PDB file of C-alpha atoms in Angstrom:
ATOM      1  CA  MET A   8     -21.469  14.657  -2.401  1.00 45.00           C
ATOM      2  CA  ASN A   9     -25.245  13.313  -1.513  1.00 46.00           C
ATOM      3  CA  ARG A  10     -26.361  16.079   1.097  1.00 44.00           C
ATOM      4  CA  GLY A  11     -28.713  14.994   3.102  1.00 41.00           C
ATOM      5  CA  ALA A  12     -27.568  10.941   2.738  1.00 55.00           C
ATOM      6  CA  HIS A  13     -25.740   8.820   4.551  1.00 83.00           C
ATOM      7  CA  PHE A  14     -21.766   9.475   2.652  1.00 94.00           C
ATOM      8  CA  LYS A  15     -21.116   6.545   0.559  1.00 96.00           C
ATOM      9  CA  VAL A  16     -17.039   4.896  -0.010  1.00 97.00           C
ATOM     10  CA  ALA A  17     -16.346   2.473  -2.283  1.00 97.00           C
ATOM     11  CA  LEU A  18     -13.268   0.720  -1.621  1.00 97.00           C
ATOM     12  CA  ILE A  19     -12.284  -1.224  -4.397  1.00 96.00           C
ATOM     13  CA  GLY A  20      -9.438  -3.716  -3.857  1.00 94.00           C
ATOM     14  CA  ALA A  21     -11.096  -4.438  -0.055  1.00 95.00           C
ATOM     15  CA  SER A  22      -9.444  -7.951   0.041  1.00 92.00           C
ATOM     16  CA  GLY A  23      -5.670  -7.822  -0.437  1.00 92.00           C
ATOM     17  CA  LEU A  24      -2.871  -6.196   2.577  1.00 95.00           C
ATOM     18  CA  LEU A  25      -4.049  -2.489   2.785  1.00 97.00           C
ATOM     19  CA  GLY A  26      -7.954  -3.095   1.659  1.00 96.00           C
ATOM     20  CA  ARG A  27      -8.301  -5.186   4.869  1.00 95.00           C
ATOM     21  CA  ALA A  28      -6.591  -2.496   6.977  1.00 97.00           C
ATOM     22  CA  VAL A  29      -9.121  -0.221   5.477  1.00 97.00           C
ATOM     23  CA  THR A  30     -12.026  -2.085   5.655  1.00 96.00           C
ATOM     24  CA  ASN A  31     -11.308  -2.516   9.165  1.00 96.00           C
ATOM     25  CA  GLU A  32     -11.115   1.042  10.479  1.00 97.00           C
ATOM     26  CA  LEU A  33     -13.692   1.792   8.121  1.00 96.00           C
ATOM     27  CA  ALA A  34     -16.408  -0.418  10.451  1.00 93.00           C
ATOM     28  CA  ALA A  35     -16.114   2.035  13.134  1.00 89.00           C
ATOM     29  CA  PHE A  36     -17.476   4.844  10.694  1.00 86.00           C
ATOM     30  CA  PRO A  37     -21.213   3.495  11.015  1.00 88.00           C
ATOM     31  CA  ARG A  38     -22.582   6.568   9.577  1.00 90.00           C
ATOM     32  CA  TRP A  39     -20.881   5.887   6.351  1.00 94.00           C
ATOM     33  CA  GLN A  40     -21.963   3.435   3.882  1.00 95.00           C
ATOM     34  CA  VAL A  41     -19.469   1.190   2.488  1.00 96.00           C
ATOM     35  CA  VAL A  42     -19.106  -0.659  -0.698  1.00 96.00           C
ATOM     36  CA  ARG A  43     -16.258  -3.004  -0.887  1.00 96.00           C
ATOM     37  CA  THR A  44     -15.300  -5.019  -4.486  1.00 95.00           C
ATOM     38  CA  ALA A  45     -12.938  -7.770  -4.879  1.00 92.00           C
ATOM     39  CA  PHE A  46     -11.477  -9.596  -7.421  1.00 88.00           C
ATOM     40  CA  ARG A  47     -10.795 -13.225  -6.377  1.00 76.00           C
ATOM     41  CA  HIS A  48     -10.540 -12.964  -2.844  1.00 67.00           C
ATOM     42  CA  GLY A  49     -13.928 -11.920  -1.979  1.00 63.00           C
ATOM     43  CA  ASP A  50     -16.920 -12.919   0.839  1.00 72.00           C
ATOM     44  CA  ALA A  51     -20.660 -12.559   0.936  1.00 75.00           C
ATOM     45  CA  SER A  52     -20.153  -8.594   1.558  1.00 86.00           C
ATOM     46  CA  THR A  53     -18.179  -7.866  -1.343  1.00 88.00           C
ATOM     47  CA  VAL A  54     -19.127  -7.171  -4.613  1.00 92.00           C
ATOM     48  CA  THR A  55     -16.722  -9.510  -7.289  1.00 92.00           C
ATOM     49  CA  LEU A  56     -14.987  -6.927  -9.903  1.00 93.00           C
ATOM     50  CA  ASP A  57     -12.561  -7.030 -12.110  1.00 93.00           C
ATOM     51  CA  VAL A  58     -10.713  -3.597 -12.531  1.00 93.00           C
ATOM     52  CA  ARG A  59      -9.575  -4.218 -15.842  1.00 94.00           C
ATOM     53  CA  ASP A  60     -13.044  -4.689 -17.236  1.00 94.00           C
ATOM     54  CA  GLU A  61     -13.776  -1.177 -18.597  1.00 96.00           C
ATOM     55  CA  SER A  62     -17.959  -1.475 -18.547  1.00 97.00           C
ATOM     56  CA  ALA A  63     -17.853  -3.433 -15.136  1.00 96.00           C
ATOM     57  CA  VAL A  64     -15.936  -0.271 -13.679  1.00 96.00           C
ATOM     58  CA  ARG A  65     -18.500   2.042 -15.591  1.00 97.00           C
ATOM     59  CA  GLU A  66     -21.069  -0.184 -14.443  1.00 96.00           C
ATOM     60  CA  PHE A  67     -20.733  -0.265 -10.660  1.00 96.00           C
ATOM     61  CA  ILE A  68     -19.472   3.482 -10.326  1.00 97.00           C
ATOM     62  CA  THR A  69     -22.725   4.506 -11.954  1.00 96.00           C
ATOM     63  CA  ASP A  70     -25.021   2.188  -9.988  1.00 96.00           C
ATOM     64  CA  HIS A  71     -23.323   3.157  -6.594  1.00 96.00           C
ATOM     65  CA  ALA A  72     -22.800   6.385  -7.033  1.00 96.00           C
ATOM     66  CA  PRO A  73     -19.962   7.104  -3.820  1.00 97.00           C
ATOM     67  CA  ASP A  74     -18.989  10.469  -2.851  1.00 97.00           C
ATOM     68  CA  ALA A  75     -15.304   8.498  -2.612  1.00 97.00           C
ATOM     69  CA  ILE A  76     -13.611   6.073  -4.014  1.00 98.00           C
ATOM     70  CA  VAL A  77     -10.563   4.418  -2.775  1.00 98.00           C
ATOM     71  CA  VAL A  78      -8.202   2.590  -4.597  1.00 97.00           C
ATOM     72  CA  ALA A  79      -6.477  -0.530  -3.242  1.00 95.00           C
ATOM     73  CA  ALA A  80      -6.095  -2.657  -5.998  1.00 89.00           C
ATOM     74  CA  ALA A  81      -2.757  -2.931  -8.148  1.00 88.00           C
ATOM     75  CA  GLU A  82      -0.301  -5.022  -8.636  1.00 83.00           C
ATOM     76  CA  ARG A  83       2.384  -4.495  -6.438  1.00 84.00           C
ATOM     77  CA  ARG A  84       5.020  -7.060  -6.720  1.00 87.00           C
ATOM     78  CA  PRO A  85       8.167  -5.606  -8.680  1.00 86.00           C
ATOM     79  CA  ASP A  86       9.207  -8.944 -10.442  1.00 87.00           C
ATOM     80  CA  VAL A  87       5.803  -9.695 -11.766  1.00 90.00           C
ATOM     81  CA  CYS A  88       5.194  -6.109 -13.766  1.00 90.00           C
ATOM     82  CA  GLU A  89       9.108  -6.787 -14.690  1.00 91.00           C
ATOM     83  CA  ASN A  90       7.834  -9.793 -15.885  1.00 91.00           C
ATOM     84  CA  ASP A  91       4.395  -9.038 -17.103  1.00 93.00           C
ATOM     85  CA  PRO A  92       4.747  -5.440 -17.870  1.00 91.00           C
ATOM     86  CA  ALA A  93       0.949  -5.970 -19.732  1.00 93.00           C
ATOM     87  CA  LEU A  94      -0.611  -7.086 -16.421  1.00 91.00           C
ATOM     88  CA  ALA A  95       1.425  -4.313 -14.563  1.00 91.00           C
ATOM     89  CA  ARG A  96      -0.715  -2.124 -17.278  1.00 92.00           C
ATOM     90  CA  ALA A  97      -3.652  -3.267 -17.164  1.00 92.00           C
ATOM     91  CA  LEU A  98      -3.728  -2.930 -13.433  1.00 91.00           C
ATOM     92  CA  ASN A  99      -1.583  -0.190 -12.646  1.00 94.00           C
ATOM     93  CA  VAL A 100      -2.615   2.209 -15.781  1.00 95.00           C
ATOM     94  CA  ASP A 101      -5.326   0.992 -17.639  1.00 95.00           C
ATOM     95  CA  ALA A 102      -7.654   0.256 -15.203  1.00 95.00           C
ATOM     96  CA  LEU A 103      -7.302   3.770 -13.512  1.00 95.00           C
ATOM     97  CA  GLY A 104      -8.006   5.771 -16.641  1.00 95.00           C
ATOM     98  CA  PHE A 105     -11.554   3.618 -16.100  1.00 96.00           C
ATOM     99  CA  ILE A 106     -12.161   4.585 -12.474  1.00 97.00           C
ATOM    100  CA  ALA A 107     -11.328   7.993 -13.077  1.00 96.00           C
ATOM    101  CA  SER A 108     -13.497   8.452 -16.059  1.00 96.00           C
ATOM    102  CA  ALA A 109     -16.517   7.437 -14.715  1.00 96.00           C
ATOM    103  CA  ALA A 110     -15.645   9.135 -11.134  1.00 96.00           C
ATOM    104  CA  ARG A 111     -15.517  12.349 -13.263  1.00 96.00           C
ATOM    105  CA  GLU A 112     -18.547  11.758 -14.764  1.00 95.00           C
ATOM    106  CA  ILE A 113     -20.735  11.553 -11.232  1.00 95.00           C
ATOM    107  CA  GLY A 114     -18.692  14.569  -9.146  1.00 95.00           C
ATOM    108  CA  SER A 115     -16.254  11.213  -7.141  1.00 97.00           C
ATOM    109  CA  TRP A 116     -13.247  11.856  -5.349  1.00 97.00           C
ATOM    110  CA  VAL A 117     -10.550   9.602  -6.135  1.00 97.00           C
ATOM    111  CA  LEU A 118      -7.822   8.558  -3.557  1.00 98.00           C
ATOM    112  CA  SER A 119      -5.390   5.735  -5.607  1.00 97.00           C
ATOM    113  CA  ILE A 120      -2.612   4.462  -3.343  1.00 97.00           C
ATOM    114  CA  SER A 121       1.072   4.618  -5.056  1.00 97.00           C
ATOM    115  CA  THR A 122       4.216   3.567  -4.438  1.00 97.00           C
ATOM    116  CA  ASP A 123       7.835   5.245  -3.581  1.00 97.00           C
ATOM    117  CA  TYR A 124       9.407   3.434  -6.191  1.00 97.00           C
ATOM    118  CA  VAL A 125       8.429   6.128  -8.198  1.00 97.00           C
ATOM    119  CA  PHE A 126      11.592   7.571  -7.256  1.00 98.00           C
ATOM    120  CA  ASP A 127      14.718   6.263  -7.973  1.00 97.00           C
ATOM    121  CA  GLY A 128      16.711   6.515  -4.560  1.00 97.00           C
ATOM    122  CA  THR A 129      19.207   8.365  -5.166  1.00 97.00           C
ATOM    123  CA  ARG A 130      18.518  11.621  -3.110  1.00 97.00           C
ATOM    124  CA  PRO A 131      16.314  11.113  -0.147  1.00 97.00           C
ATOM    125  CA  PRO A 132      13.544  12.277   1.451  1.00 97.00           C
ATOM    126  CA  TYR A 133      10.951  12.985  -1.607  1.00 98.00           C
ATOM    127  CA  GLN A 134       8.432  15.484  -1.168  1.00 98.00           C
ATOM    128  CA  PRO A 135       5.518  15.458  -3.262  1.00 97.00           C
ATOM    129  CA  ASP A 136       6.656  17.300  -6.469  1.00 97.00           C
ATOM    130  CA  ASP A 137      10.266  15.784  -6.839  1.00 98.00           C
ATOM    131  CA  ALA A 138      10.686  14.576 -10.278  1.00 97.00           C
ATOM    132  CA  PRO A 139      10.155  11.253 -10.237  1.00 98.00           C
ATOM    133  CA  ASN A 140      12.524   8.566 -12.255  1.00 98.00           C
ATOM    134  CA  PRO A 141      11.508   4.856 -11.622  1.00 97.00           C
ATOM    135  CA  LEU A 142      13.802   2.397 -11.991  1.00 95.00           C
ATOM    136  CA  ASN A 143      11.561  -0.748 -12.550  1.00 94.00           C
ATOM    137  CA  ALA A 144       8.541  -1.435 -14.715  1.00 94.00           C
ATOM    138  CA  TYR A 145       6.492  -1.512 -11.644  1.00 94.00           C
ATOM    139  CA  GLY A 146       7.378   2.506 -10.516  1.00 95.00           C
ATOM    140  CA  ARG A 147       7.058   3.414 -14.064  1.00 95.00           C
ATOM    141  CA  SER A 148       3.380   1.414 -14.334  1.00 95.00           C
ATOM    142  CA  LYS A 149       2.382   3.001 -10.939  1.00 96.00           C
ATOM    143  CA  LEU A 150       3.707   6.630 -12.072  1.00 97.00           C
ATOM    144  CA  ASP A 151       1.460   6.489 -14.800  1.00 96.00           C
ATOM    145  CA  GLY A 152      -1.580   5.211 -13.065  1.00 96.00           C
ATOM    146  CA  GLU A 153      -0.912   8.782 -10.914  1.00 96.00           C
ATOM    147  CA  GLN A 154      -1.035  10.900 -14.249  1.00 96.00           C
ATOM    148  CA  VAL A 155      -3.588   9.625 -15.741  1.00 96.00           C
ATOM    149  CA  LEU A 156      -5.831  10.084 -12.674  1.00 96.00           C
ATOM    150  CA  LEU A 157      -4.427  13.353 -11.815  1.00 95.00           C
ATOM    151  CA  GLN A 158      -5.083  14.486 -15.876  1.00 94.00           C
ATOM    152  CA  SER A 159      -8.471  12.901 -15.767  1.00 93.00           C
ATOM    153  CA  SER A 160     -10.136  16.196 -14.477  1.00 84.00           C
ATOM    154  CA  ALA A 161     -11.567  14.217 -11.640  1.00 83.00           C
ATOM    155  CA  GLN A 162     -11.269  15.551  -8.242  1.00 94.00           C
ATOM    156  CA  SER A 163      -8.599  13.266  -6.596  1.00 96.00           C
ATOM    157  CA  CYS A 164      -5.354  12.390  -4.337  1.00 97.00           C
ATOM    158  CA  VAL A 165      -2.633  10.166  -4.890  1.00 98.00           C
ATOM    159  CA  LEU A 166      -1.234   8.902  -1.787  1.00 98.00           C
ATOM    160  CA  ARG A 167       2.760   7.544  -2.010  1.00 98.00           C
ATOM    161  CA  LEU A 168       3.313   4.474   0.349  1.00 98.00           C
ATOM    162  CA  PRO A 169       6.400   2.545   0.606  1.00 97.00           C
ATOM    163  CA  LEU A 170       6.868  -0.696   2.034  1.00 96.00           C
ATOM    164  CA  LEU A 171       3.593  -1.843   3.477  1.00 97.00           C
ATOM    165  CA  TYR A 172       2.883  -4.804   6.004  1.00 96.00           C
ATOM    166  CA  GLY A 173       0.626  -5.888   8.734  1.00 96.00           C
ATOM    167  CA  PRO A 174      -1.825  -8.367   9.511  1.00 94.00           C
ATOM    168  CA  VAL A 175      -1.502 -11.312   7.194  1.00 93.00           C
ATOM    169  CA  ILE A 176      -3.557 -14.303   5.457  1.00 90.00           C
ATOM    170  CA  ASP A 177       0.092 -15.750   4.016  1.00 89.00           C
ATOM    171  CA  TRP A 178       3.546 -14.250   4.848  1.00 91.00           C
ATOM    172  CA  GLY A 179       4.270 -13.567   0.940  1.00 90.00           C
ATOM    173  CA  GLU A 180       1.374 -10.384   1.131  1.00 92.00           C
ATOM    174  CA  SER A 181       3.949  -8.356   2.692  1.00 94.00           C
ATOM    175  CA  ALA A 182       8.376  -8.328   1.921  1.00 93.00           C
ATOM    176  CA  VAL A 183       8.170  -7.799   5.586  1.00 96.00           C
ATOM    177  CA  THR A 184       6.771 -11.200   6.771  1.00 95.00           C
ATOM    178  CA  SER A 185       7.790 -13.016   3.375  1.00 94.00           C
ATOM    179  CA  LEU A 186      11.166 -12.712   5.522  1.00 95.00           C
ATOM    180  CA  THR A 187       9.561 -15.036   8.480  1.00 94.00           C
ATOM    181  CA  PRO A 188      10.270 -18.799   6.498  1.00 93.00           C
ATOM    182  CA  ALA A 189      13.975 -17.780   5.834  1.00 94.00           C
ATOM    183  CA  ILE A 190      14.307 -16.745   9.214  1.00 94.00           C
ATOM    184  CA  VAL A 191      12.881 -19.800  10.579  1.00 92.00           C
ATOM    185  CA  GLU A 192      14.938 -22.326   8.456  1.00 93.00           C
ATOM    186  CA  SER A 193      18.045 -20.902   9.077  1.00 94.00           C
ATOM    187  CA  VAL A 194      17.392 -21.913  12.620  1.00 92.00           C
ATOM    188  CA  ARG A 195      16.934 -25.688  12.072  1.00 87.00           C
ATOM    189  CA  GLY A 196      18.653 -25.599   8.057  1.00 86.00           C
ATOM    190  CA  PRO A 197      22.140 -26.430   7.207  1.00 89.00           C
ATOM    191  CA  ALA A 198      22.387 -22.662   5.967  1.00 90.00           C
ATOM    192  CA  PRO A 199      22.033 -19.127   7.508  1.00 94.00           C
ATOM    193  CA  ALA A 200      19.624 -16.737   5.561  1.00 94.00           C
ATOM    194  CA  VAL A 201      20.967 -13.966   3.472  1.00 95.00           C
ATOM    195  CA  MET A 202      19.289 -10.608   3.741  1.00 96.00           C
ATOM    196  CA  ASP A 203      19.930  -7.258   2.040  1.00 95.00           C
ATOM    197  CA  ALA A 204      21.780  -4.463   4.114  1.00 96.00           C
ATOM    198  CA  TRP A 205      22.051  -2.191   1.285  1.00 96.00           C
ATOM    199  CA  ALA A 206      18.255  -1.198   0.209  1.00 96.00           C
ATOM    200  CA  THR A 207      17.246   0.996   3.226  1.00 97.00           C
ATOM    201  CA  ARG A 208      13.359   0.896   3.589  1.00 97.00           C
ATOM    202  CA  TYR A 209      10.813   2.673   5.591  1.00 98.00           C
ATOM    203  CA  PRO A 210       8.024  -0.311   6.961  1.00 98.00           C
ATOM    204  CA  THR A 211       4.706   1.457   7.124  1.00 98.00           C
ATOM    205  CA  PHE A 212       1.884  -0.344   9.117  1.00 98.00           C
ATOM    206  CA  THR A 213      -1.569  -0.784   7.589  1.00 98.00           C
ATOM    207  CA  PRO A 214      -3.662   0.323  10.330  1.00 98.00           C
ATOM    208  CA  ASP A 215      -1.428   3.600  10.721  1.00 98.00           C
ATOM    209  CA  VAL A 216      -1.669   3.962   6.841  1.00 98.00           C
ATOM    210  CA  ALA A 217      -5.786   3.075   7.253  1.00 98.00           C
ATOM    211  CA  VAL A 218      -5.899   5.750   9.613  1.00 98.00           C
ATOM    212  CA  VAL A 219      -4.876   8.552   7.202  1.00 98.00           C
ATOM    213  CA  ILE A 220      -7.199   7.334   4.480  1.00 98.00           C
ATOM    214  CA  ARG A 221     -10.213   7.390   7.411  1.00 98.00           C
ATOM    215  CA  GLN A 222      -9.074  11.041   7.865  1.00 98.00           C
ATOM    216  CA  LEU A 223      -8.658  11.871   3.854  1.00 98.00           C
ATOM    217  CA  LEU A 224     -12.300  10.671   3.847  1.00 97.00           C
ATOM    218  CA  GLU A 225     -13.616  12.762   6.547  1.00 96.00           C
ATOM    219  CA  ARG A 226     -11.661  16.066   5.162  1.00 96.00           C
ATOM    220  CA  HIS A 227     -13.967  15.287   2.062  1.00 96.00           C
ATOM    221  CA  GLU A 228     -17.133  14.570   3.623  1.00 95.00           C
ATOM    222  CA  ILE A 229     -16.975  18.039   4.825  1.00 95.00           C
ATOM    223  CA  GLY A 230     -15.751  19.466   1.488  1.00 95.00           C
ATOM    224  CA  GLU A 231     -12.520  20.008   2.472  1.00 95.00           C
ATOM    225  CA  SER A 232     -10.947  17.171  -0.213  1.00 95.00           C
ATOM    226  CA  VAL A 233      -7.183  16.471  -0.111  1.00 96.00           C
ATOM    227  CA  THR A 234      -5.926  16.846  -3.840  1.00 96.00           C
ATOM    228  CA  GLY A 235      -3.078  16.322  -5.702  1.00 96.00           C
ATOM    229  CA  VAL A 236       0.165  14.115  -4.129  1.00 98.00           C
ATOM    230  CA  LYS A 237       0.281  13.532  -0.924  1.00 98.00           C
ATOM    231  CA  HIS A 238       3.263  11.479   0.580  1.00 98.00           C
ATOM    232  CA  TRP A 239       2.621   9.031   4.151  1.00 98.00           C
ATOM    233  CA  SER A 240       5.607   6.705   5.382  1.00 98.00           C
ATOM    234  CA  GLY A 241       6.706   5.279   8.370  1.00 97.00           C
ATOM    235  CA  ASP A 242       9.851   6.958  10.240  1.00 96.00           C
ATOM    236  CA  GLU A 243      12.138   4.040  10.877  1.00 98.00           C
ATOM    237  CA  PRO A 244      14.823   3.268   8.426  1.00 98.00           C
ATOM    238  CA  MET A 245      15.554  -0.438   8.198  1.00 98.00           C
ATOM    239  CA  THR A 246      16.636  -2.712   5.711  1.00 97.00           C
ATOM    240  CA  LYS A 247      15.741  -6.626   4.784  1.00 96.00           C
ATOM    241  CA  PHE A 248      18.645  -7.641   7.443  1.00 97.00           C
ATOM    242  CA  ASP A 249      17.372  -5.175  10.044  1.00 98.00           C
ATOM    243  CA  ILE A 250      13.853  -6.355   9.988  1.00 98.00           C
ATOM    244  CA  ALA A 251      14.449  -9.359   9.494  1.00 97.00           C
ATOM    245  CA  GLN A 252      16.701  -9.388  13.173  1.00 97.00           C
ATOM    246  CA  SER A 253      13.784  -7.547  14.703  1.00 96.00           C
ATOM    247  CA  ILE A 254      11.419 -10.211  13.689  1.00 95.00           C
ATOM    248  CA  ALA A 255      14.087 -13.113  15.405  1.00 95.00           C
ATOM    249  CA  ARG A 256      13.603 -11.421  18.194  1.00 95.00           C
ATOM    250  CA  VAL A 257      10.251 -11.346  18.350  1.00 93.00           C
ATOM    251  CA  LEU A 258       9.743 -15.025  17.532  1.00 91.00           C
ATOM    252  CA  ASN A 259      12.833 -15.626  20.222  1.00 91.00           C
ATOM    253  CA  VAL A 260      14.566 -17.459  17.620  1.00 92.00           C
ATOM    254  CA  ASP A 261      18.258 -18.346  17.445  1.00 93.00           C
ATOM    255  CA  ALA A 262      18.406 -17.092  13.596  1.00 94.00           C
ATOM    256  CA  ARG A 263      21.365 -17.388  11.840  1.00 95.00           C
ATOM    257  CA  ILE A 264      21.291 -13.812   9.515  1.00 96.00           C
ATOM    258  CA  THR A 265      24.157 -12.744   7.090  1.00 96.00           C
ATOM    259  CA  ALA A 266      24.022  -9.594   5.304  1.00 96.00           C
ATOM    260  CA  GLN A 267      24.298  -8.492   2.163  1.00 95.00           C
ATOM    261  CA  HIS A 268      25.791  -5.266   1.326  1.00 95.00           C
ATOM    262  CA  THR A 269      24.973  -5.018  -2.561  1.00 95.00           C
ATOM    263  CA  PRO A 270      22.009  -5.596  -4.592  1.00 90.00           C
ATOM    264  CA  ILE A 271      21.008  -9.250  -5.401  1.00 82.00           C
ATOM    265  CA  ASP A 272      17.493  -8.591  -7.229  1.00 82.00           C
ATOM    266  CA  THR A 273      17.526  -9.188 -10.530  1.00 85.00           C
ATOM    267  CA  THR A 274      14.367  -6.394 -10.899  1.00 88.00           C
ATOM    268  CA  PRO A 275      16.880  -3.212 -10.422  1.00 91.00           C
ATOM    269  CA  ARG A 276      15.433  -1.568  -7.077  1.00 93.00           C
ATOM    270  CA  PRO A 277      16.089   1.920  -5.584  1.00 96.00           C
ATOM    271  CA  GLN A 278      18.119   2.325  -2.614  1.00 96.00           C
ATOM    272  CA  ASN A 279      16.841   4.975  -0.287  1.00 98.00           C
ATOM    273  CA  CYS A 280      12.863   6.675  -1.106  1.00 97.00           C
ATOM    274  CA  HIS A 281      12.190   7.702   1.941  1.00 98.00           C
ATOM    275  CA  LEU A 282       8.872   9.920   1.837  1.00 98.00           C
ATOM    276  CA  ALA A 283       9.011  12.989   3.261  1.00 98.00           C
ATOM    277  CA  SER A 284       5.425  13.160   5.246  1.00 98.00           C
ATOM    278  CA  ASP A 285       5.222  16.958   6.076  1.00 96.00           C
ATOM    279  CA  ALA A 286       1.861  18.101   4.076  1.00 96.00           C
ATOM    280  CA  LEU A 287       0.019  15.711   5.838  1.00 97.00           C
ATOM    281  CA  GLU A 288       1.505  16.108   9.194  1.00 97.00           C
ATOM    282  CA  ALA A 289       1.064  19.533   8.776  1.00 97.00           C
ATOM    283  CA  LEU A 290      -2.906  18.725   8.087  1.00 96.00           C
ATOM    284  CA  LYS A 291      -2.474  16.814  11.519  1.00 97.00           C
ATOM    285  CA  ILE A 292      -3.298  13.551   9.249  1.00 97.00           C
ATOM    286  CA  GLY A 293      -1.401  10.370  10.303  1.00 96.00           C
ATOM    287  CA  GLN A 294      -0.611   7.739  12.695  1.00 97.00           C
ATOM    288  CA  ARG A 295       2.464   6.108  13.456  1.00 98.00           C
ATOM    289  CA  THR A 296       2.982   2.450  15.049  1.00 98.00           C
ATOM    290  CA  PRO A 297       6.484   1.902  16.326  1.00 98.00           C
ATOM    291  CA  PHE A 298       8.030  -0.850  14.173  1.00 98.00           C
ATOM    292  CA  ASP A 299       8.716  -3.502  17.421  1.00 96.00           C
ATOM    293  CA  ILE A 300       4.741  -3.236  18.445  1.00 96.00           C
ATOM    294  CA  ALA A 301       3.660  -3.761  15.463  1.00 97.00           C
ATOM    295  CA  ILE A 302       5.701  -6.467  14.185  1.00 97.00           C
ATOM    296  CA  ARG A 303       4.950  -8.123  17.605  1.00 96.00           C
ATOM    297  CA  SER A 304       1.208  -7.866  17.036  1.00 95.00           C
ATOM    298  CA  VAL A 305       1.561  -9.063  13.335  1.00 95.00           C
ATOM    299  CA  LEU A 306       3.913 -12.199  14.367  1.00 93.00           C
ATOM    300  CA  ARG A 307       1.471 -13.100  17.515  1.00 87.00           C
ATOM    301  CA  ASN A 308      -0.380 -16.015  16.205  1.00 67.00           C
ATOM    302  CA  TRP A 309       3.253 -17.646  14.825  1.00 60.00           C
ATOM    303  CA  PRO A 310       3.559 -20.095  14.051  1.00 54.00           C
ATOM    304  CA  ARG A 311       0.453 -20.764  11.239  1.00 49.00           C
ATOM    305  CA  PRO A 312       0.875 -24.804  10.250  1.00 37.00           C
ATOM    306  CA  THR A 313      -1.147 -23.500   7.356  1.00 38.00           C
ATOM    307  CA  SER A 314       2.305 -21.315   6.666  1.00 38.00           C
ATOM    308  CA  LEU A 315       4.973 -22.709   7.799  1.00 41.00           C
TER     309      LEU A 315
END
């Protein structure tokens, strides 16, 4: 750690759904120096970085010498991972190996984001040390990435998270907000929107996760680094059918929504991967915004002409 200097954080993947929330949270801490990276959607204040490029990753970490590295870059779409496992491995596994190796050499602490999809969803709630059993390529790639990081000898923490939602640039950024166009179309179109009522999810607000990440960084700053695997999750069980009904209420539209009680996704998904957050709660880490309040804040600018 850079004693006597500003605490420096590298946020890798700052332009994504979670990365933007972390950016906003850390902006309230001017005593920290935050270096942000993005691959495609950066701006003048971000460093362009392709995490699949080992030499570029090593050069970035060596040049900036951060005290902590938050890795929010990933391929998170299960269908994309299923159809392109090489891309999933490059982003979710190999890139973490590059980051971990470079971080170990300079003594940086690495916080990497993982997923509830490392579990098969048959025995919730899951503790961090429960046996993983991913059902799809996305879950397998994230589990492999966890293992690469944890076996690297770099000081590190894996933070597993469930379904994320928050302020979006387009509806498709989250599986929560991606339901919105179908809900709206069900009002004015010929057919009802069919929504999954089989899988139970625990939608988790990205600004809340950003608080968790900031609190973990604060722990590292004072030399009380949290390591190993940790879980954080919203605490409201909801199916996509439940989520769609809530969105329709917020939008105040008379949506026609039909519940689908059997799995219909081509990529297999677990039924209930509820993550137990006890370990972080015991450290007084965490924040939860009720879903109805959070989704109202996300949808408050609806409709967006560019999206619908």
